[in-house]
Structures are given as C-alpha cells and as structure tokens.
C-alpha cells in the first residue's frame, strides 16, 4: 500500500534555480534533459530553469541569491577579479560560440573595417572585446548600438552593419533569410576561450557542498543524454513548451553546431583545465583587462576532498602509533604467557618423570609393597 508521502513526487526535494544567460535554446539542452528525465529529482533536487529577463541581469541574479546556479561565459574570470565570488563548476562548451557577423554587402572584409561602423555589441562577449583590442580596434572607434534581442534581425533589417552573434544561433536566421554574410571568430587571433560555463557562488558552495555536487553531476548526466540523443531532446523541449513545434528545424541546427563546440567525443563533458583558464587570464592581462598573474585560487571548483586539517592528521598519526604499540604489547604479553605456560608444562612433566622414577625404584626395592 502506497503511503501519502510517495504520492508527492516533490516531497523532500531541495528547491533550487538555474539562471540561463539567454532565452531557451538547445545550448542549454542538457539542463532540460536533466529536469525532464528526472535526473535532478533522482539527486534530490527540484530545479527551476529560468531564462533571461529584460529587467533582470542573469549574473546579478545568481550573485544576489535569486538563483543558486547559472550559465556564464569566460567573463566570469573578470567578475572574479572585480571581487564577485563566482565559482566555475564545469565547462560545457570547449570553444566559445561568440563571433562577429556582417553582411557581405556592407563592404566589411576584416575586423579593422569595423571602425566607424554601427556594431551591436553584447557586453558579456568579453572575448569579442579582447578580439577587437588585439586587432587594434577600440570600442570607442565603433558606433555602438544597443538591443534587447542581440539577434540577426538587426543585421538583416540593415539597422546594424555588424553584430556580435552566436555561431549556434544567428547563422540559422541569416541562412533562412538568404543573406550572404562573413564571420570573424576570435580563435583566428588565438583567443580561444571557453563557452558556456556552469557556475555558482562561494556562499552556495560553502553552505551546500553536497547539493552543489549533486546538481553538477545530474546536469552533466543530462548533457550526456542530450548529446547522444539530440533529436529526442529537441522533441522533448518542444513537448515541454520550451519551444514551438515550428522551431524544430532550428533546434536541430543548434544541436549540430553545439556538438561541434562541446567536443564530447574528445573531451569529457564538464571538463576544464586550470592551464586553459590560465591562458584565458593571460590573454585578458595582455590586453589590460585583468591584472598580471591573477590567481585562480577559489575560482575553479575542485571535487577532490580537501586536505585534512593539521590537528586531524596529527590525531590520526597518534592513533596509528597507539594501535601499533598496543598490538606489539599484546603480542609480547601473549608471547610471555606462552613462555610461562611452556615452562609450567615442562616443570610438571619433570615432576611426573621424577615421580615415575621414584615408583620404579620402590618397585625394585620392594618399598612399594611394604608401604
């Protein structure tokens, strides 16, 4: 018979929120899979996935406690340097999707041609800003535009000469519109940053280490499924209302582009290397965007158990010594007891032999009978 507790699927689950850095897209597919396939619930979590909002900064929402986890870019490193207590839990995109896009009709053939042009800049795309600086194109030389959508529509409509776009998203709209365009990627200038990074805050990590670990593991499990079954997850996203059915073709385009940047066939999903982050930090530093030799301590999540405090190590050492000494002492006592026991047996045997010898003498002399 089922108890009333089993009838409540959310009973006992910890409620947390994941803040996305953009609207619902396949670039967040692993999190949808983890939620809808029950991986989060299996980990004891009830997860709300929050898309970006016009009136709410996604990073600030995590820092302010409105969400416990978030998806950010490599600019998390710059936030850390400014005193924001962000901690990267894992990397999903091994290469950043950010790129500069311009229509061929604009006459823009190189990054330097952007000077004086109307460019839609995404403030979170710090690798693009670094890319421009490396090509000696300061932001002040651009006619910067602002938009709530940061999409290809501004390029197609002619409102902008160039935009900061996402290779997993904007080219689909340009291709659908039949627009001929050029793309400038930071990787061509050796600016190879990580893409979408799952992060949290020091407060969340310190107060809820087990929850953080469970959330990360369930999220990565969802990503494994999403990359192995992109079509199924795309249809799942539609059936659960993240997308309209008309967007299925776009979702599959996103899936294909995302898989190429995640490189799950070459690198474990979620994997990040401190030397790669060091390279990113050095790139920022060379461009004056970060202090030289900026410390990564505390910025990268470490799942390995921390070293025990010195007093615990000392206590453990003393305990081992006591145990070893006790074992040796007990063994010595046992050996002493065995020696005494053997001596007692030998003594008794000598006494028995002496008595037998005495009986034999009595028999031969006749003393036994007379007695």
Coordinates of C-alpha atoms in Angstrom, one line a residue:
X1 CA 0.0 0.0 0.0
X2 CA 1.4 3.4 -1.0
X3 CA 1.8 6.0 1.7
X4 CA 0.7 9.6 1.1
X5 CA 4.4 10.5 1.0
X6 CA 5.0 8.5 -2.1
X7 CA 2.2 10.3 -3.9
X8 CA 4.1 13.6 -3.8
X9 CA 7.0 13.5 -6.3
X10 CA 8.5 16.7 -5.0
X11 CA 8.4 15.6 -1.3
X12 CA 11.7 16.2 0.4
X13 CA 13.3 17.7 -2.7
X14 CA 15.5 20.8 -2.3
X15 CA 14.3 23.6 -4.5
X16 CA 17.0 25.5 -6.5
X17 CA 17.0 27.7 -9.6
X18 CA 19.3 27.6 -12.6
X19 CA 19.6 31.0 -14.3
X20 CA 20.3 30.9 -18.0
X21 CA 22.2 33.6 -19.8
X22 CA 19.8 33.7 -22.7
X23 CA 16.4 32.6 -23.8
X24 CA 15.6 28.9 -24.1
X25 CA 17.9 27.4 -26.7
X26 CA 19.5 24.0 -27.4
X27 CA 22.7 25.4 -25.9
X28 CA 21.0 24.6 -22.6
X29 CA 19.7 21.2 -23.7
X30 CA 21.5 19.2 -21.0
X31 CA 19.7 21.0 -18.2
X32 CA 16.3 20.4 -19.8
X33 CA 17.1 16.8 -20.2
X34 CA 18.2 16.5 -16.5
X35 CA 15.0 18.1 -15.4
X36 CA 12.5 16.3 -17.7
X37 CA 14.1 12.9 -17.5
X38 CA 14.2 13.0 -13.7
X39 CA 17.9 13.2 -13.1
X40 CA 17.6 16.2 -10.8
X41 CA 14.8 14.6 -8.8
X42 CA 16.9 11.4 -8.5
X43 CA 19.6 13.7 -7.0
X44 CA 17.1 15.1 -4.5
X45 CA 16.5 18.4 -6.3
X46 CA 13.5 20.3 -7.7
X47 CA 15.1 22.6 -10.3
X48 CA 13.5 25.7 -11.9
X49 CA 15.2 26.7 -15.1
X50 CA 14.9 30.5 -15.5
X51 CA 15.5 32.1 -18.9
X52 CA 17.0 35.6 -19.2
X53 CA 14.7 38.5 -18.4
X54 CA 14.8 42.1 -19.8
X55 CA 14.7 43.6 -16.3
X56 CA 17.0 41.1 -14.6
X57 CA 20.7 40.7 -15.1
X58 CA 21.4 36.9 -15.1
X59 CA 24.7 37.1 -13.4
X60 CA 23.5 39.5 -10.8
X61 CA 20.5 37.2 -10.1
X62 CA 22.9 34.5 -9.0
X63 CA 25.1 36.8 -7.0
X64 CA 22.1 38.2 -5.2
X65 CA 20.7 34.8 -4.3
X66 CA 17.8 34.8 -6.7
X67 CA 19.2 31.7 -8.3
X68 CA 21.7 29.2 -6.9
X69 CA 23.4 28.3 -10.2
X70 CA 23.9 30.0 -13.5
X71 CA 25.3 29.7 -17.0
X72 CA 28.0 32.3 -17.8
X73 CA 30.9 33.0 -20.3
X74 CA 34.6 33.5 -19.7
X75 CA 33.8 36.9 -18.4
X76 CA 33.2 35.1 -15.1
X77 CA 37.0 35.5 -14.7
X78 CA 36.7 39.3 -15.0
X79 CA 33.9 39.2 -12.4
X80 CA 36.1 37.2 -10.1
X81 CA 38.9 39.8 -10.4
X82 CA 36.4 42.6 -9.5
X83 CA 35.6 40.8 -6.2
X84 CA 32.5 38.9 -7.3
X85 CA 32.5 35.5 -5.5
X86 CA 31.8 33.3 -8.6
X87 CA 33.0 29.7 -8.8
X88 CA 33.0 27.8 -12.1
X89 CA 31.7 24.2 -11.6
X90 CA 32.3 22.9 -15.1
X91 CA 32.7 23.8 -18.8
X92 CA 30.1 22.7 -21.3
X93 CA 31.4 24.5 -24.5
X94 CA 35.1 23.8 -25.0
X95 CA 35.1 26.7 -27.5
X96 CA 33.1 29.9 -27.4
X97 CA 30.3 30.4 -29.9
X98 CA 30.8 34.2 -30.0
X99 CA 31.6 35.7 -33.3
X100 CA 31.3 38.9 -35.3
X101 CA 28.9 38.8 -38.2
X102 CA 28.5 41.2 -41.1
X103 CA 26.7 41.2 -44.4
X104 CA 28.9 41.0 -47.4
X105 CA 27.1 43.9 -48.9
X106 CA 28.4 46.1 -46.0
X107 CA 31.9 46.0 -47.5
X108 CA 33.3 44.8 -44.2
X109 CA 36.1 42.3 -45.1
X110 CA 38.3 42.4 -42.0
X111 CA 37.9 43.4 -38.3
X112 CA 39.7 46.7 -38.9
X113 CA 36.9 47.6 -41.4
X114 CA 34.5 47.9 -38.4
X115 CA 35.9 51.3 -37.4
X116 CA 33.1 53.8 -37.6
X117 CA 30.5 51.1 -38.4
X118 CA 27.3 50.5 -36.5
X119 CA 28.0 47.5 -34.4
X120 CA 25.7 45.7 -32.0
X121 CA 27.9 44.7 -29.0
X122 CA 26.9 42.1 -26.4
X123 CA 28.6 43.3 -23.1
X124 CA 29.0 39.7 -22.0
X125 CA 31.0 38.8 -25.0
X126 CA 34.4 39.8 -23.5
X127 CA 36.3 37.5 -25.9
X128 CA 34.9 39.7 -28.7
X129 CA 36.1 42.8 -26.9
X130 CA 39.5 41.2 -26.5
X131 CA 39.5 40.2 -30.2
X132 CA 38.8 43.8 -31.2
X133 CA 41.6 45.1 -28.9
X134 CA 44.0 42.6 -30.3
X135 CA 43.2 43.9 -33.8
X136 CA 43.7 47.5 -32.5
X137 CA 40.0 48.3 -32.9
X138 CA 39.0 50.1 -29.7
X139 CA 35.3 50.1 -28.7
X140 CA 35.4 53.9 -28.8
X141 CA 36.0 53.7 -32.6
X142 CA 32.7 51.9 -33.1
X143 CA 29.3 53.3 -33.4
X144 CA 27.9 51.0 -30.7
X145 CA 24.2 50.0 -30.8
X146 CA 22.1 48.5 -28.1
X147 CA 19.3 46.0 -28.4
X148 CA 17.2 43.8 -26.2
X149 CA 17.5 40.9 -28.6
X150 CA 21.0 40.9 -29.9
X151 CA 19.9 38.9 -32.9
X152 CA 20.4 38.6 -36.6
X153 CA 17.2 40.7 -37.2
X154 CA 19.2 43.9 -36.7
X155 CA 21.7 42.8 -39.4
X156 CA 19.0 41.6 -41.8
X157 CA 17.0 44.8 -41.4
X158 CA 20.0 47.0 -42.0
X159 CA 19.8 48.6 -38.6
X160 CA 23.4 47.4 -37.8
X161 CA 26.4 46.9 -40.0
X162 CA 27.8 44.1 -37.8
X163 CA 26.6 42.2 -34.7
X164 CA 28.1 40.0 -32.0
X165 CA 26.4 36.7 -32.7
X166 CA 26.3 33.1 -31.5
X167 CA 27.5 30.6 -34.1
X168 CA 24.9 28.1 -32.8
X169 CA 22.0 30.5 -33.4
X170 CA 22.3 33.6 -35.6
X171 CA 23.7 32.0 -38.8
X172 CA 20.4 29.9 -39.0
X173 CA 18.4 33.1 -39.3
X174 CA 20.8 34.6 -41.8
X175 CA 20.7 31.4 -43.9
X176 CA 16.9 31.3 -43.7
X177 CA 16.7 34.9 -45.0
X178 CA 19.1 34.1 -47.8
X179 CA 21.6 36.7 -46.5
X180 CA 25.3 36.4 -47.5
X181 CA 27.5 37.2 -44.6
X182 CA 31.0 37.0 -43.3
X183 CA 32.0 35.7 -39.8
X184 CA 35.0 36.8 -37.8
X185 CA 36.0 34.4 -35.0
X186 CA 38.3 35.2 -32.1
X187 CA 40.0 31.8 -32.4
X188 CA 41.6 33.1 -35.6
X189 CA 43.6 35.5 -33.4
X190 CA 44.5 32.8 -30.8
X191 CA 41.7 34.0 -28.5
X192 CA 40.3 30.6 -27.7
X193 CA 38.0 30.9 -24.7
X194 CA 35.7 28.5 -23.0
X195 CA 32.0 28.9 -23.9
X196 CA 29.0 28.3 -21.6
X197 CA 30.2 27.6 -18.1
X198 CA 28.1 26.3 -15.2
X199 CA 28.8 28.4 -12.1
X200 CA 27.7 29.1 -8.6
X201 CA 28.8 31.3 -5.7
X202 CA 31.2 30.7 -2.8
X203 CA 28.2 31.0 -0.5
X204 CA 26.2 28.3 -2.2
X205 CA 29.3 26.0 -2.4
X206 CA 30.3 26.5 1.2
X207 CA 26.8 26.2 2.7
X208 CA 25.6 23.3 0.4
X209 CA 28.6 21.3 -0.9
X210 CA 26.6 18.1 -1.2
X211 CA 23.8 19.9 -3.1
X212 CA 26.3 21.6 -5.4
X213 CA 27.9 18.3 -6.2
X214 CA 24.6 16.6 -6.8
X215 CA 23.4 19.4 -9.1
X216 CA 26.6 19.3 -11.1
X217 CA 26.5 15.5 -11.6
X218 CA 22.9 15.5 -12.5
X219 CA 23.4 18.3 -15.0
X220 CA 26.4 16.5 -16.7
X221 CA 24.3 13.4 -16.9
X222 CA 21.6 15.4 -18.7
X223 CA 24.2 16.7 -21.1
X224 CA 25.5 13.2 -21.9
X225 CA 22.0 12.2 -22.8
X226 CA 21.3 15.4 -24.8
X227 CA 24.4 15.0 -26.9
X228 CA 23.8 11.3 -27.5
X229 CA 20.1 11.8 -28.4
X230 CA 19.8 15.4 -29.8
X231 CA 16.7 14.7 -31.9
X232 CA 14.9 13.1 -28.9
X233 CA 15.8 16.1 -26.6
X234 CA 14.8 18.6 -29.3
X235 CA 11.3 17.0 -29.4
X236 CA 11.3 16.8 -25.6
X237 CA 12.0 20.6 -25.5
X238 CA 9.0 21.2 -27.8
X239 CA 6.7 18.9 -26.0
X240 CA 7.5 20.5 -22.7
X241 CA 6.9 24.0 -24.0
X242 CA 10.4 25.4 -24.2
X243 CA 9.9 25.8 -28.0
X244 CA 7.2 25.8 -30.6
X245 CA 6.9 22.9 -33.0
X246 CA 7.8 25.3 -35.8
X247 CA 11.2 25.7 -34.3
X248 CA 12.2 22.1 -34.6
X249 CA 14.4 22.7 -37.7
X250 CA 16.2 25.5 -35.8
X251 CA 16.7 23.3 -32.7
X252 CA 18.4 20.6 -34.8
X253 CA 20.7 23.3 -36.4
X254 CA 21.6 24.4 -32.9
X255 CA 22.2 20.9 -31.8
X256 CA 24.6 20.2 -34.7
X257 CA 26.6 23.4 -34.1
X258 CA 26.7 22.9 -30.3
X259 CA 28.0 19.4 -30.6
X260 CA 31.0 20.7 -32.7
X261 CA 31.9 23.2 -30.0
X262 CA 31.3 20.9 -27.0
X263 CA 33.6 18.2 -28.4
X264 CA 32.2 15.4 -26.2
X265 CA 33.9 12.8 -28.4
X266 CA 37.3 14.3 -27.5
X267 CA 36.8 15.8 -24.0
X268 CA 34.7 14.7 -21.1
X269 CA 31.6 16.9 -20.7
X270 CA 32.2 19.5 -18.0
X271 CA 36.0 19.1 -18.2
X272 CA 38.1 22.2 -17.6
X273 CA 41.8 22.6 -17.1
X274 CA 43.4 25.2 -14.9
X275 CA 46.1 25.9 -17.6
X276 CA 43.5 26.7 -20.1
X277 CA 41.9 29.1 -17.7
X278 CA 45.4 30.5 -17.1
X279 CA 45.8 31.1 -20.8
X280 CA 42.5 33.0 -20.8
X281 CA 43.6 35.0 -17.8
X282 CA 46.9 35.8 -19.6
X283 CA 45.1 36.9 -22.7
X284 CA 42.9 39.3 -20.7
X285 CA 46.0 40.6 -18.9
X286 CA 47.9 41.2 -22.1
X287 CA 45.0 43.4 -23.2
X288 CA 44.8 45.2 -20.0
X289 CA 41.6 43.6 -18.9
X290 CA 42.9 41.7 -16.0
X291 CA 45.9 42.1 -13.6
X292 CA 49.0 40.2 -14.4
X293 CA 49.4 36.8 -12.7
X294 CA 45.8 36.8 -11.5
X295 CA 45.3 34.0 -9.0
X296 CA 42.7 31.3 -10.0
X297 CA 42.5 30.1 -6.4
X298 CA 38.9 29.6 -5.4
X299 CA 37.6 30.3 -8.9
X300 CA 37.6 26.7 -10.1
X301 CA 35.6 24.1 -8.4
X302 CA 37.6 21.1 -7.0
X303 CA 35.6 17.9 -6.5
X304 CA 38.6 16.2 -4.8
X305 CA 38.4 16.0 -1.0
X306 CA 40.2 18.8 0.7
X307 CA 43.3 18.1 2.8
X308 CA 42.6 17.4 6.4
X309 CA 43.5 20.0 9.0
X310 CA 46.8 19.5 10.7
X311 CA 45.3 18.6 14.0
X312 CA 43.3 15.8 12.3
X313 CA 46.5 14.4 10.6
X314 CA 48.3 14.6 14.0
X315 CA 45.4 12.8 15.7
X316 CA 45.3 10.1 13.1
X317 CA 49.1 9.6 13.4
X318 CA 48.9 9.3 17.2
X319 CA 46.0 6.9 16.8
X320 CA 48.0 4.7 14.5
X321 CA 51.1 4.7 16.8
X322 CA 48.9 3.8 19.8
X323 CA 47.3 0.9 17.9
X324 CA 50.6 -0.4 16.7
X325 CA 52.1 -0.1 20.2
X326 CA 49.1 -1.9 21.7
X327 CA 49.3 -4.7 19.1
X328 CA 53.0 -5.1 19.9
X329 CA 52.5 -5.0 23.6
X330 CA 49.6 -7.5 23.4
X331 CA 51.7 -9.8 21.2
X332 CA 54.6 -9.5 23.7
X333 CA 52.3 -10.3 26.6
X334 CA 50.9 -13.3 24.7
X335 CA 54.4 -14.5 23.9
X336 CA 55.3 -14.1 27.6
X337 CA 52.2 -16.1 28.6
X338 CA 53.1 -18.8 26.1
X339 CA 56.7 -19.0 27.5
X340 CA 55.4 -19.2 31.1
X341 CA 52.8 -21.8 30.0
X342 CA 55.5 -23.9 28.3
X343 CA 57.8 -23.6 31.4
X344 CA 54.9 -24.8 33.6
X345 CA 54.2 -27.7 31.3
X346 CA 57.9 -28.7 31.2
X347 CA 58.1 -28.4 35.1
X348 CA 55.1 -30.6 35.5
X349 CA 56.4 -33.1 33.1
X350 CA 59.8 -33.2 35.0
X351 CA 57.8 -33.7 38.2
X352 CA 55.9 -36.6 36.7
X353 CA 59.1 -38.2 35.4
X354 CA 60.6 -37.8 38.8
X355 CA 57.6 -39.5 40.5
X356 CA 57.7 -42.3 37.9
X357 CA 61.3 -42.8 38.6
X358 CA 60.6 -42.9 42.3
X359 CA 57.8 -45.5 41.7
X360 CA 60.2 -47.6 39.6
X361 CA 62.8 -47.6 42.4
X362 CA 60.3 -48.6 45.0
X363 CA 59.1 -51.5 42.9
X364 CA 62.7 -52.8 42.5
X365 CA 63.5 -52.5 46.2
X366 CA 60.2 -53.7 47.5
X367 CA 59.4 -50.5 49.3
X368 CA 56.1 -50.1 47.5
X369 CA 54.7 -53.4 48.8
X370 CA 55.9 -52.8 52.4
X371 CA 54.3 -49.4 52.3

